[in-house]
Coordinates of C-alpha atoms (C1' of nucleotides) in Angstrom, one line a residue:
Chain A
M1 CA 0.0 0.0 0.0
N2 CA 1.3 3.4 -0.9
L3 CA 0.4 6.5 1.1
D4 CA -0.3 9.8 -0.6
N5 CA -0.2 13.3 0.9
T6 CA -3.8 13.1 2.1
D7 CA -3.1 9.8 4.0
L8 CA -0.1 11.4 5.7
Q9 CA -2.2 14.4 6.6
L10 CA -4.9 12.2 8.1
L11 CA -2.3 10.2 10.1
A12 CA -0.6 13.3 11.4
L13 CA -4.0 14.6 12.5
I14 CA -5.2 11.5 14.4
Q15 CA -1.8 10.8 16.0
S16 CA -2.1 14.3 17.5
D17 CA -5.9 14.2 18.3
D18 CA -8.2 11.3 17.8
S19 CA -11.2 13.0 19.4
I20 CA -12.3 14.9 16.4
S21 CA -15.1 13.7 14.2
I22 CA -14.8 12.3 10.7
E23 CA -16.5 15.4 9.4
V24 CA -13.9 17.8 11.0
M25 CA -11.1 15.5 9.7
A26 CA -12.6 15.5 6.3
S27 CA -12.7 19.3 6.1
H28 CA -9.1 19.6 7.3
V29 CA -7.8 17.5 4.4
G30 CA -10.3 18.7 1.8
L31 CA -12.4 15.6 1.4
S32 CA -16.0 14.9 2.1
K33 CA -17.0 12.5 4.9
T34 CA -17.3 9.2 3.1
P35 CA -14.0 9.1 1.2
C36 CA -12.3 10.4 4.3
W37 CA -13.9 7.7 6.4
R38 CA -12.9 5.0 3.9
R39 CA -9.2 6.1 4.0
V40 CA -9.1 5.9 7.7
Q41 CA -10.6 2.4 7.7
K42 CA -8.1 1.4 5.1
L43 CA -5.2 2.8 7.1
E44 CA -6.5 1.0 10.1
S45 CA -6.9 -2.4 8.4
A46 CA -3.5 -2.0 6.7
G47 CA -1.9 -1.7 10.2
Y48 CA -0.7 1.9 10.0
I49 CA -3.0 2.7 12.9
K50 CA -2.2 0.3 15.7
R51 CA -4.6 1.4 18.4
R52 CA -6.5 4.3 19.8
V53 CA -5.8 5.2 23.4
A54 CA -6.4 7.8 26.1
L55 CA -3.2 9.3 27.5
L56 CA -3.5 9.9 31.2
D57 CA -1.7 12.6 33.3
A58 CA 1.1 10.9 35.1
E59 CA 1.4 13.8 37.6
K60 CA -2.2 13.3 38.7
F61 CA -1.2 9.8 39.9
G62 CA 2.0 11.0 41.5
L63 CA 4.0 9.2 38.9
G64 CA 6.6 12.0 38.6
V65 CA 9.8 10.1 38.4
S66 CA 11.3 8.3 35.4
V67 CA 14.3 6.1 36.1
F68 CA 16.5 4.8 33.3
V69 CA 18.0 1.5 34.3
Q70 CA 21.0 0.2 32.4
V71 CA 21.7 -3.5 32.7
K72 CA 24.8 -5.5 31.9
T73 CA 24.7 -9.2 31.9
N74 CA 27.0 -12.1 31.0
Q75 CA 24.2 -14.4 30.1
H76 CA 23.5 -14.4 26.5
D77 CA 21.8 -17.7 25.5
A78 CA 18.4 -17.5 23.9
N79 CA 16.5 -19.1 26.7
W80 CA 17.8 -16.8 29.3
S81 CA 17.1 -13.8 27.1
E82 CA 13.5 -14.8 26.5
D83 CA 12.9 -15.4 30.2
F84 CA 14.4 -12.1 31.0
A85 CA 12.4 -10.3 28.5
R86 CA 9.2 -11.9 29.7
T87 CA 9.9 -11.3 33.4
V88 CA 10.9 -7.7 33.0
S89 CA 8.0 -6.8 30.6
A90 CA 5.6 -8.1 33.2
F91 CA 6.3 -5.2 35.6
P92 CA 3.8 -2.5 34.9
E93 CA 6.3 0.1 36.1
V94 CA 8.6 -0.8 33.2
V95 CA 7.1 1.4 30.4
E96 CA 10.0 1.0 28.0
F97 CA 12.5 -1.8 27.5
Y98 CA 15.2 -2.0 24.9
R99 CA 18.0 -4.4 24.0
M100 CA 21.0 -2.2 23.3
A101 CA 24.1 -2.2 21.2
G102 CA 27.3 -1.2 23.0
E103 CA 28.4 -1.1 26.6
Y104 CA 25.1 -1.9 28.2
D105 CA 22.9 -4.8 27.2
Y106 CA 19.5 -3.5 28.2
L107 CA 17.9 -0.2 28.9
L108 CA 14.6 0.2 30.9
R109 CA 12.5 3.3 31.6
V110 CA 10.7 2.8 34.9
L111 CA 7.9 5.0 36.0
V112 CA 7.5 5.5 39.8
K113 CA 6.2 7.9 42.4
D114 CA 9.4 8.7 44.2
I115 CA 12.8 7.3 45.2
P116 CA 11.5 5.0 47.9
A117 CA 9.0 3.5 45.4
Y118 CA 11.9 3.0 43.0
D119 CA 13.8 1.2 45.7
R120 CA 11.0 -1.2 46.2
F121 CA 10.8 -1.8 42.5
Y122 CA 14.5 -2.3 42.3
K123 CA 14.5 -5.0 45.0
R124 CA 11.7 -6.8 43.2
L125 CA 13.5 -6.6 39.9
I126 CA 16.8 -7.9 41.3
S127 CA 15.1 -10.8 43.1
A128 CA 13.1 -11.7 40.0
T129 CA 16.0 -11.7 37.6
A130 CA 19.2 -12.3 39.6
L131 CA 20.9 -9.3 37.9
T132 CA 24.2 -8.0 39.2
D133 CA 25.3 -5.1 37.1
V134 CA 22.6 -2.5 37.2
T135 CA 23.0 1.3 37.0
S136 CA 20.1 3.7 37.7
N137 CA 19.8 7.2 36.3
F138 CA 17.1 9.5 37.5
A139 CA 15.3 12.0 35.4
M140 CA 14.7 15.3 37.1
E141 CA 12.4 16.7 34.5
Q142 CA 10.5 15.4 31.5
I143 CA 11.0 18.2 28.9
K144 CA 9.4 16.4 26.0
W145 CA 7.4 13.2 25.6
T146 CA 5.3 12.4 22.6
T147 CA 3.7 9.5 20.9
Q148 CA 3.8 11.3 17.6
L149 CA 6.0 9.7 15.0
P150 CA 8.2 11.9 12.9
L151 CA 6.3 11.3 9.6
P152 CA 7.8 12.0 6.2
T153 CA 7.1 15.5 5.1
L154 CA 4.5 16.0 2.4
S155 CA 5.8 15.8 -1.1
K156 CA 4.8 18.4 -3.7
E157 CA 2.7 17.4 -6.7
Chain B
M1 CA -11.2 14.9 43.5
N2 CA -11.0 11.4 44.8
L3 CA -11.0 8.3 42.6
D4 CA -12.9 5.2 43.5
N5 CA -12.4 1.7 42.1
T6 CA -14.8 2.3 39.3
D7 CA -12.9 5.4 38.2
L8 CA -9.6 3.4 38.2
Q9 CA -11.2 0.6 36.2
L10 CA -12.5 3.1 33.6
L11 CA -9.1 4.8 33.3
A12 CA -7.3 1.4 33.0
L13 CA -9.8 0.5 30.3
I14 CA -9.5 3.6 28.1
Q15 CA -5.7 3.9 28.5
S16 CA -5.6 0.4 26.9
D17 CA -8.3 0.9 24.3
D18 CA -10.2 4.0 23.6
S19 CA -12.1 2.7 20.6
I20 CA -14.9 1.0 22.6
S21 CA -18.2 2.7 23.1
I22 CA -19.5 4.1 26.4
E23 CA -22.0 1.3 26.5
V24 CA -19.3 -1.4 26.3
M25 CA -17.3 0.4 29.0
A26 CA -20.3 0.7 31.2
S27 CA -20.9 -3.1 31.1
H28 CA -17.3 -3.7 31.9
V29 CA -17.5 -1.8 35.1
G30 CA -21.1 -2.7 36.0
L31 CA -22.8 0.6 35.3
S32 CA -25.3 1.8 32.8
K33 CA -24.5 4.2 30.1
T34 CA -25.3 7.6 31.7
P35 CA -23.4 7.3 35.0
C36 CA -20.5 5.8 33.1
W37 CA -20.5 8.6 30.6
R38 CA -20.7 11.2 33.4
R39 CA -17.7 9.7 35.1
V40 CA -15.6 9.8 32.0
Q41 CA -16.6 13.4 31.4
K42 CA -15.6 14.3 34.9
L43 CA -12.3 12.5 34.6
E44 CA -11.6 14.4 31.5
S45 CA -12.5 17.8 32.8
A46 CA -10.5 17.1 36.0
G47 CA -7.5 16.5 33.8
Y48 CA -6.9 12.8 34.5
I49 CA -7.4 12.1 30.8
K50 CA -5.1 14.4 28.9
R51 CA -5.7 13.5 25.3
R52 CA -7.0 10.8 23.0
V53 CA -4.7 9.8 20.2
A54 CA -4.1 7.1 17.6
L55 CA -0.8 5.2 18.0
L56 CA 0.8 4.5 14.6
D57 CA 3.0 1.6 13.7
A58 CA 6.6 2.9 13.6
E59 CA 7.8 -0.1 11.6
K60 CA 5.4 0.8 8.8
F61 CA 7.2 4.1 8.3
G62 CA 10.6 2.5 8.5
L63 CA 11.2 4.1 11.9
G64 CA 12.9 1.1 13.4
V65 CA 15.8 2.6 15.3
S66 CA 15.7 4.3 18.6
V67 CA 18.9 6.1 19.7
F68 CA 19.5 7.3 23.2
V69 CA 21.6 10.4 23.3
Q70 CA 23.4 11.4 26.5
V71 CA 24.5 15.0 26.6
K72 CA 26.9 16.6 29.0
T73 CA 27.3 20.4 29.1
N74 CA 29.1 23.0 31.2
Q75 CA 26.5 25.6 30.5
H76 CA 24.0 25.8 33.3
D77 CA 22.5 29.3 33.3
A78 CA 18.7 29.5 33.0
N79 CA 18.7 31.3 29.6
W80 CA 20.9 28.7 28.0
S81 CA 18.8 25.9 29.4
E82 CA 15.5 27.3 28.1
D83 CA 17.0 27.9 24.7
F84 CA 18.4 24.4 24.6
A85 CA 15.1 22.9 25.7
R86 CA 13.2 24.8 23.0
T87 CA 15.7 24.0 20.3
V88 CA 15.9 20.3 21.0
S89 CA 12.2 19.9 21.5
A90 CA 11.5 21.4 18.1
F91 CA 13.1 18.3 16.4
P92 CA 10.3 15.9 15.5
E93 CA 12.8 13.0 15.7
V94 CA 13.2 13.7 19.4
V95 CA 10.3 11.8 20.9
E96 CA 11.6 11.9 24.5
F97 CA 13.8 14.5 26.3
Y98 CA 14.8 14.5 30.0
R99 CA 16.9 16.6 32.3
M100 CA 18.9 14.1 34.3
A101 CA 20.5 13.8 37.7
G102 CA 24.0 12.3 37.8
E103 CA 26.7 12.1 35.3
Y104 CA 24.9 13.2 32.2
D105 CA 22.8 16.3 32.1
Y106 CA 20.3 15.4 29.4
L107 CA 18.9 12.2 27.8
L108 CA 17.1 12.1 24.5
R109 CA 15.4 9.3 22.6
V110 CA 15.6 9.9 18.9
L111 CA 13.5 7.9 16.5
V112 CA 15.0 7.4 13.0
K113 CA 15.0 5.1 10.0
D114 CA 18.5 3.9 10.1
I115 CA 22.1 4.8 11.1
P116 CA 22.7 7.2 8.2
A117 CA 19.4 9.0 9.1
Y118 CA 20.7 9.3 12.6
D119 CA 24.0 10.7 11.4
R120 CA 22.0 13.4 9.5
F121 CA 20.0 14.2 12.6
Y122 CA 23.2 14.3 14.7
K123 CA 24.8 16.9 12.5
R124 CA 21.8 19.1 12.6
L125 CA 21.6 18.7 16.4
I126 CA 25.2 19.6 16.9
S127 CA 25.1 22.6 14.6
A128 CA 21.8 23.9 16.2
T129 CA 23.1 23.6 19.8
A130 CA 26.9 23.8 19.7
L131 CA 27.1 20.7 21.9
T132 CA 30.5 19.0 22.5
D133 CA 30.0 16.0 24.8
V134 CA 27.5 13.7 23.2
T135 CA 27.2 9.9 23.5
S136 CA 24.9 7.9 21.3
N137 CA 23.6 4.5 22.3
F138 CA 21.6 2.4 19.8
A139 CA 18.7 0.2 20.6
M140 CA 18.8 -3.1 18.7
E141 CA 15.3 -4.1 19.7
Q142 CA 12.3 -2.5 21.4
I143 CA 11.1 -5.2 23.8
K144 CA 8.4 -3.2 25.5
W145 CA 6.8 0.2 24.9
T146 CA 3.6 1.3 26.4
T147 CA 1.7 4.5 27.1
Q148 CA -0.2 2.7 30.0
L149 CA 0.6 4.2 33.4
P150 CA 1.1 1.8 36.3
L151 CA -2.1 2.7 38.1
P152 CA -2.7 1.9 41.8
T153 CA -4.3 -1.5 42.2
L154 CA -7.9 -1.6 43.2
S155 CA -8.6 -1.5 46.9
K156 CA -11.1 -3.9 48.5
E157 CA -14.2 -2.7 50.2
Chain C
dT1 C1' -14.3 8.0 -7.0
dT2 C1' -17.3 11.2 -5.1
dT3 C1' -21.9 12.6 -3.5
dG4 C1' -25.9 12.7 -0.8
dA5 C1' -29.1 10.6 1.9
dA6 C1' -30.9 6.7 4.5
dA7 C1' -29.9 3.2 8.3
dA8 C1' -27.6 2.0 12.4
dG9 C1' -25.3 3.1 16.4
dT10 C1' -23.6 6.5 20.1
dG11 C1' -23.5 10.3 22.9
dC12 C1' -26.0 13.1 25.6
dC13 C1' -29.8 15.1 28.5
dA14 C1' -34.4 15.0 31.3
dG15 C1' -37.1 13.0 34.4
dT16 C1' -37.4 9.4 37.9
dT17 C1' -36.2 6.0 41.8
Chain D
dA1 C1' -25.7 8.4 43.7
dA2 C1' -27.8 5.3 39.6
dC3 C1' -31.4 3.8 35.9
dT4 C1' -34.9 4.3 31.9
dG5 C1' -36.2 6.4 27.8
dG6 C1' -35.7 9.3 24.0
dC7 C1' -33.8 12.9 21.0
dA8 C1' -29.8 14.6 18.4
dC9 C1' -25.9 13.7 16.3
dT10 C1' -22.2 10.9 14.2
dT11 C1' -20.8 7.0 11.9
dT12 C1' -21.5 3.7 8.4
dT13 C1' -23.7 1.8 4.5
dC14 C1' -25.5 2.1 0.0
dA15 C1' -27.5 3.8 -4.4
dA16 C1' -26.8 6.9 -8.0
dA17 C1' -23.9 10.1 -10.6

DNA sequence: TTTGAAAAGTGCCAGTT
DNA sequence: AACTGGCACTTTTCAAA
């Protein structure tokens, strides 16, 4: 499937605000309701749109602290990796989890209320995974956080 | 405003899937349409729900590489920090941006197509900010990524 | 492919328990 | 507080251009 400028406009629109009606979307991209609706359906069934969610305000729940956890390991066989991935992913506090190139093997972003809450998480993590080499870096401030992908800019025609 | 179990259930529901109708939500939490709708309205106007968005599939756009960029600086006055925050935030490739405690001053997550694309971004970043101490760490695999906050578990009553 | 309008489904409000 | 019923509006389908 090939996307044209109108598709990209629609995607840019709904990844920034999905609460607008089809009618409003249609007028933004210069279409009428039906063809606009059909494009969105198509983008959804083709998998460009993965899901529609509400983003909650972390501050309201006291979840003000992001901790970046760097993990080094000497275990590298496939079974261990799978177990590790599953175990770590199961923690709801782990909101991001990457396998890295370079010095550290894994990077986690952990979202907690405060330092004591992180300490409790940390202990549970260590005991669940038997990790030894773990470095924690605390974020003081979240300057930017977005779910919006950097989409290709519109081509002229 | 105080949240009860029903509110937390509703929030957990819509932060995982916002495409369901009020009616379906209502049946999930054991309410009928109107009170359910009223609760959601209230949660929205109280700011617990920040926005509703569509999450797009990064792979479909070839955005397969996350790069974590650690930045050290010796500039620390307020003006410089504000300028820096504004300049860096303006890059659409920068999807996350934190001010850190500890060894590094800032951490960025940059979302790009491949290594050459990162190199192009890197050059633009350097020339826009006059940074000197920059370390880039590449993610090989995104094992987990979620927008779902770890909400407090439901209390008994 | 688009348009316009009908059918189906939701969101929203009033009155009531 | 919550439920029932109903109107208005939006989404979805479909026939015709």
